[in-house]
Coordinates of C-alpha atoms in Angstrom, one line a residue:
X1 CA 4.3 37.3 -15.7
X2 CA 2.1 35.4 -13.5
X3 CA 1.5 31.5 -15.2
X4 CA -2.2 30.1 -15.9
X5 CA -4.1 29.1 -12.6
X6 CA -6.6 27.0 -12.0
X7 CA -9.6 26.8 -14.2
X8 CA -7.2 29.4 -16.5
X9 CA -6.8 32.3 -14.0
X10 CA -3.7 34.1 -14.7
X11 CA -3.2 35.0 -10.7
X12 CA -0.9 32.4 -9.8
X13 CA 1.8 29.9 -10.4
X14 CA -1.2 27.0 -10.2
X15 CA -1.7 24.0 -12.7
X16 CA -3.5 21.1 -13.1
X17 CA -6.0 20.0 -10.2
X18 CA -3.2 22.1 -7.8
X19 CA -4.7 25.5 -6.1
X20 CA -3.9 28.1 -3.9
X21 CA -5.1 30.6 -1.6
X22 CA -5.2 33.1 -4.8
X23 CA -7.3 31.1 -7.4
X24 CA -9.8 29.6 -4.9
X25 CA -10.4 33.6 -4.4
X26 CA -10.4 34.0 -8.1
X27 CA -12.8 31.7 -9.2
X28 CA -14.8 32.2 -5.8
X29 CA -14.9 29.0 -5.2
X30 CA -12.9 26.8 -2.2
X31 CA -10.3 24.1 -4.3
X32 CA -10.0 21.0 -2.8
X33 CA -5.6 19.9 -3.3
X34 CA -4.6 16.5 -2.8
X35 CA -2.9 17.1 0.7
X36 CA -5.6 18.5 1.9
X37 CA -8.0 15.0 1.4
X38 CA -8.0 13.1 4.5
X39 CA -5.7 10.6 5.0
X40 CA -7.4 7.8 7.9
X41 CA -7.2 7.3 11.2
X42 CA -3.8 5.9 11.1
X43 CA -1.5 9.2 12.4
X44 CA 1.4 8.6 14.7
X45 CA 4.3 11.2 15.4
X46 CA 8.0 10.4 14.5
X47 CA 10.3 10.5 18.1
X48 CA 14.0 11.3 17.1
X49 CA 15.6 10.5 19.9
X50 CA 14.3 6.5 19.6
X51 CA 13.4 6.7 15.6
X52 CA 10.0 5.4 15.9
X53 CA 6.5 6.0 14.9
X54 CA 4.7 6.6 17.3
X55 CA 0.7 7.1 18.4
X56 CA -1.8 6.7 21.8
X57 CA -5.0 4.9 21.4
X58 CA -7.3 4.6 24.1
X59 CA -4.7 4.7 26.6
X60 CA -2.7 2.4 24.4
X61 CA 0.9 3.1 23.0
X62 CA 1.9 2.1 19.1
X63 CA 4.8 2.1 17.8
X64 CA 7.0 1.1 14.7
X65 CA 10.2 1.5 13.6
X66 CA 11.3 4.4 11.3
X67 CA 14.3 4.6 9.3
X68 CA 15.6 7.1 7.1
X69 CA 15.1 10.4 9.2
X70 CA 17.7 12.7 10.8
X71 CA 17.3 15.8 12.4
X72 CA 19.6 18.3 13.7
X73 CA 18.4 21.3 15.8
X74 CA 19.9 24.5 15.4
X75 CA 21.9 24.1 12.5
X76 CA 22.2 27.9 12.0
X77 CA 21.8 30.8 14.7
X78 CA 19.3 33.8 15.0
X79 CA 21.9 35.6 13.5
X80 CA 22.8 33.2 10.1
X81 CA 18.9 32.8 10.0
X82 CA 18.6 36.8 9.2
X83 CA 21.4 36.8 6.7
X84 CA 20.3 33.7 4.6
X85 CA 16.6 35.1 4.1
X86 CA 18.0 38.5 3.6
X87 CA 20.3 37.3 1.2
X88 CA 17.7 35.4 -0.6
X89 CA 15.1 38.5 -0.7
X90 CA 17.6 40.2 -2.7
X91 CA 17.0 37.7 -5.8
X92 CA 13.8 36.8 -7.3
X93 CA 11.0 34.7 -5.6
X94 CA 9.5 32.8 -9.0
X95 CA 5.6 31.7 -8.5
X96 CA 5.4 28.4 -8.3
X97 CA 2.2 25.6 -7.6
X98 CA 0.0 25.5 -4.5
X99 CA 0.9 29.1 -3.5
X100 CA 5.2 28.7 -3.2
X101 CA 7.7 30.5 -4.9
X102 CA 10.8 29.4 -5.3
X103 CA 14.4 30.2 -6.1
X104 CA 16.3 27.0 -8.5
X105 CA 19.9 27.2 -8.8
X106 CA 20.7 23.8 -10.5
X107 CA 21.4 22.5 -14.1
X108 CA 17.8 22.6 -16.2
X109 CA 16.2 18.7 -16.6
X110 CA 13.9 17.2 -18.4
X111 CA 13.1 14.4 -16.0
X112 CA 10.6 12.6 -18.5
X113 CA 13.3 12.7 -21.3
X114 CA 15.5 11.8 -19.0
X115 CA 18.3 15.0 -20.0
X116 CA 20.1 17.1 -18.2
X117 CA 21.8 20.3 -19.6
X118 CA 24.9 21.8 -18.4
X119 CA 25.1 25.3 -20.2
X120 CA 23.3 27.6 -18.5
X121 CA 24.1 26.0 -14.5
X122 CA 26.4 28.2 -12.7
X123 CA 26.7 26.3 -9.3
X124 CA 25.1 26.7 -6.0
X125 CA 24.8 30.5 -4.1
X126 CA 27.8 32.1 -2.4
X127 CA 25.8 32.2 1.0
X128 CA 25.1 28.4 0.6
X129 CA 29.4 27.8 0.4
X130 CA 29.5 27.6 4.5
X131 CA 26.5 25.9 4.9
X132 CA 27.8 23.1 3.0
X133 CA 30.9 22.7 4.9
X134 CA 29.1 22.5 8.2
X135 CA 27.0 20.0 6.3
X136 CA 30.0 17.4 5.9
X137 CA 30.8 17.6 9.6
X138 CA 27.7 15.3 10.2
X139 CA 28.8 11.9 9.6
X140 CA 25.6 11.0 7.8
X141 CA 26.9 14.0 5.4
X142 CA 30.2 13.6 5.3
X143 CA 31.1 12.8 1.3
X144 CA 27.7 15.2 0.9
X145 CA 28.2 17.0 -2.5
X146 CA 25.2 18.8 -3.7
X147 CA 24.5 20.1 -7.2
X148 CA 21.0 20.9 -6.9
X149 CA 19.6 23.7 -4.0
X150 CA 15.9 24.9 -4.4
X151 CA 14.4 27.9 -2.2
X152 CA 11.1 27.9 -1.3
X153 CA 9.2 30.1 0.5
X154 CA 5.7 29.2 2.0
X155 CA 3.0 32.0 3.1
X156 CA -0.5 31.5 5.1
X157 CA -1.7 34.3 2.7
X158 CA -1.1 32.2 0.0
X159 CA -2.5 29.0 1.3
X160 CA 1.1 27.6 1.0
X161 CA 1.8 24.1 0.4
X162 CA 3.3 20.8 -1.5
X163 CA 1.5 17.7 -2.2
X164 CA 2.7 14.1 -1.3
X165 CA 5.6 13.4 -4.0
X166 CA 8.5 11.2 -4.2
X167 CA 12.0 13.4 -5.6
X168 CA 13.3 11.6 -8.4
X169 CA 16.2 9.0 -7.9
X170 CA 17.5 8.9 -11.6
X171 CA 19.2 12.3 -10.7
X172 CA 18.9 12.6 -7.6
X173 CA 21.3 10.7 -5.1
X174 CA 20.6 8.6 -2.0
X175 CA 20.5 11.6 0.4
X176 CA 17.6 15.0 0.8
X177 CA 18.8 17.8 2.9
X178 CA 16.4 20.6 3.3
X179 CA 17.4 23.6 6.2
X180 CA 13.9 25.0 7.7
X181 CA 14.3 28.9 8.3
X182 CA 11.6 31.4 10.3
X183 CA 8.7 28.8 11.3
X184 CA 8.5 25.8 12.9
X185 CA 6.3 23.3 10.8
X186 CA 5.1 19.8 10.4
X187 CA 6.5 17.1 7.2
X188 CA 4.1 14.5 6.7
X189 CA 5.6 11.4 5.3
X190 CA 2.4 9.0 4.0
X191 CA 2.5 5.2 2.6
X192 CA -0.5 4.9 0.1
X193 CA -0.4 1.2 0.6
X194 CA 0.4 1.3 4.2
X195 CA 2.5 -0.8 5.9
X196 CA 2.4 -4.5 6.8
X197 CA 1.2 -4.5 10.8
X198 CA -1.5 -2.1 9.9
X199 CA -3.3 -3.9 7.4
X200 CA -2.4 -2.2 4.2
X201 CA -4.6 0.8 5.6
X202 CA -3.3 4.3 4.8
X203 CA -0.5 5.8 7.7
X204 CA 1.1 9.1 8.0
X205 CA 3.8 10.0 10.3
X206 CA 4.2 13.7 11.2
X207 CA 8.2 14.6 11.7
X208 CA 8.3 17.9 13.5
X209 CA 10.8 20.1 11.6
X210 CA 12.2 23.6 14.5
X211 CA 13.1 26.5 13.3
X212 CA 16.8 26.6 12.2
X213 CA 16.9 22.6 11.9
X214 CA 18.1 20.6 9.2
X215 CA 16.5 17.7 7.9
X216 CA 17.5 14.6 6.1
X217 CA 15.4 12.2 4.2
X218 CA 17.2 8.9 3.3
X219 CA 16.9 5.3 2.9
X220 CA 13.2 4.2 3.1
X221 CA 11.7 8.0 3.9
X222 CA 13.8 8.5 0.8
X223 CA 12.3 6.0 -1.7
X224 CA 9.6 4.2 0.4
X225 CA 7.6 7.7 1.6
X226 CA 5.9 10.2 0.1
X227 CA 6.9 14.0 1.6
X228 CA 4.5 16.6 1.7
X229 CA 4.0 19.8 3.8
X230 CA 0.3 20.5 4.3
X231 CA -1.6 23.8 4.0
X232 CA -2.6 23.7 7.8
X233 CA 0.3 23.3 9.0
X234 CA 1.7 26.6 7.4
X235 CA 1.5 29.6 10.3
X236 CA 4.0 32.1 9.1
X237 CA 6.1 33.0 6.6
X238 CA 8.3 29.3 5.8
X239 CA 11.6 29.4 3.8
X240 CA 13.6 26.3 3.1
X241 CA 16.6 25.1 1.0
X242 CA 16.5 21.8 0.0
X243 CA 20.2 20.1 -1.4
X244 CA 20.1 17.2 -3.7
X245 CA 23.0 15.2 -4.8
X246 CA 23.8 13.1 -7.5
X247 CA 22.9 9.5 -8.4
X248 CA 25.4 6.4 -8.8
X249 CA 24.7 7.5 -13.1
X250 CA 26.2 10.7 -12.9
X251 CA 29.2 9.5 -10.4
X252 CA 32.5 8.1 -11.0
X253 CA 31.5 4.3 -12.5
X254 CA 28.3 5.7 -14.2
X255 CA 27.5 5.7 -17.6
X256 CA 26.8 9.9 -16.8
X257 CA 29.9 10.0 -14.9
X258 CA 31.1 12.8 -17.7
X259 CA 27.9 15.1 -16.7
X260 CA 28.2 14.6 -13.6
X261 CA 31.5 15.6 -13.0
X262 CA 31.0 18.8 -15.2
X263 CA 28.2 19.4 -12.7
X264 CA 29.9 18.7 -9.5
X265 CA 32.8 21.5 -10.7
X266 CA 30.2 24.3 -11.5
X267 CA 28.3 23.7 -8.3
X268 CA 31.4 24.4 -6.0
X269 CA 32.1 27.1 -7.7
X270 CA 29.4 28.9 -5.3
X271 CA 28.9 31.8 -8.3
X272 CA 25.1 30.5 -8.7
X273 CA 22.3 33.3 -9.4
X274 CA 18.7 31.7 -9.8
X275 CA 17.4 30.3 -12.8

């Protein structure tokens, strides 16, 4: 059953000041979500091949460097693409905020409380078993060990999106891995408070994510800038499967070290259905 949206219309996965395609409609009126609020003037374009930030004004180039992204182009074929959504069409797509639904196959957390639960986690999806391996063939990814993979699928028809969040970093380890299936789209990283050479004033850097890519998010675009994937720059039908990892607390050395190892030997099982 479909949760409260916004202003209490029960069409939608919706909450809070977030909206979607479907409750704007409902309530017949347009909702404004956070991504959607202009951001400045202040928009340059990540380059992967020299890791910089980079814009054109008035004839003028900008730049600045930018840490904490890799990309990786055609990380599965045509043909992997086609099995992986299949396969995932086959479970249940879950509503979710700001017009996504979504697929979780990790341990339940109560990130406020701070608690994790075990029982219940029965590791990662079978299809997800080889796409792991080929993960660790990156040296950036090498010692990679997810426990966590979220599913999301993002539809123009549902005015698709995320807002501008940090992931947690109490759980959730140093690296964010997210493979970008059927549609080419846009991540906007932002800095609220901006960054030093531009006066504090508010800057967004668009990283281009291909079809078939994989993405990585660490270091400062880990914990220094927000993520978000706007409603505009949804076309088609976008599925994703972002992989998180553990933190230093749940590893070998960490006062969770227990958990985490219970969690870490259910998620390679690769027997995980979507909770």
């Amino acid at each position: 059953m479909a949760s409260l949206g916004f202003r209490g219309a029960s069409v939608c996965g919706c909450k809070g000041i977030r909206t979607c395609l479907t409750c704007e409609k409902a309530v017949g009126k347009l909702g404004l979500t956070a991504n959607e609020i202009a951001k400045g003037s202040q928009e340059f374009t990540y380059n992967p091949l020299s890791g910089q930030a980079i814009r054109c004004v008035n004839g003028v180039q900008e730049s600045f460097p930018f840490p904490g992204v890799f990309l990786r182009e055609n990380f599965v074929t045509e043909e992997e693409e086609r099995d992986l959504v299949s396969k995932m069409d086959e479970d249940i797509w879950r509503e979710s905020q700001s017009g996504r639904t979504k697929q979780d196959f990790g341990p339940k957390v109560n990130f406020k409380k701070r608690r994790v639960r075990v029982g219940g986690f029965c590791g990662l999806p079978s299809i997800s078993q080889k796409l792991v391996v080929r993960m660790n063939q990156e040296p950036l990814l090498n010692a990679f060990q997810p426990v966590e993979q979220c599913n999301l699928d993002y539809n123009p028809q549902r005015g698709s999106s995320i807002d501008p969040h940090l992931d947690d970093s109490w759980l959730w380890g140093e690296r964010l891995v997210t493979i970008n299936l059927l549609s080419d789209t846009i991540l906007t990283m932002s800095l609220d408070e901006g960054c030093g050479q531009f006066d504090q004033r508010d800057v967004s850097v668009y990283v281009h994510l291909s079809r078939r890519s994989l993405v990585v998010l660490y270091g400062e675009a880990r914990h220094q800038w927000k993520h978000a994937i706007h409603r505009r720059d949804i076309h088609n039908r976008r599925v994703c499967s972002t992989f998180r990892e553990l933190s230093a607390e749940f590893l070998p050395g960490g006062e969770q070290a227990d958990t985490g190892s219970q969690l870490l030997d259910i998620a390679s099982t690769f027997h995980g259905v979507p909770l």
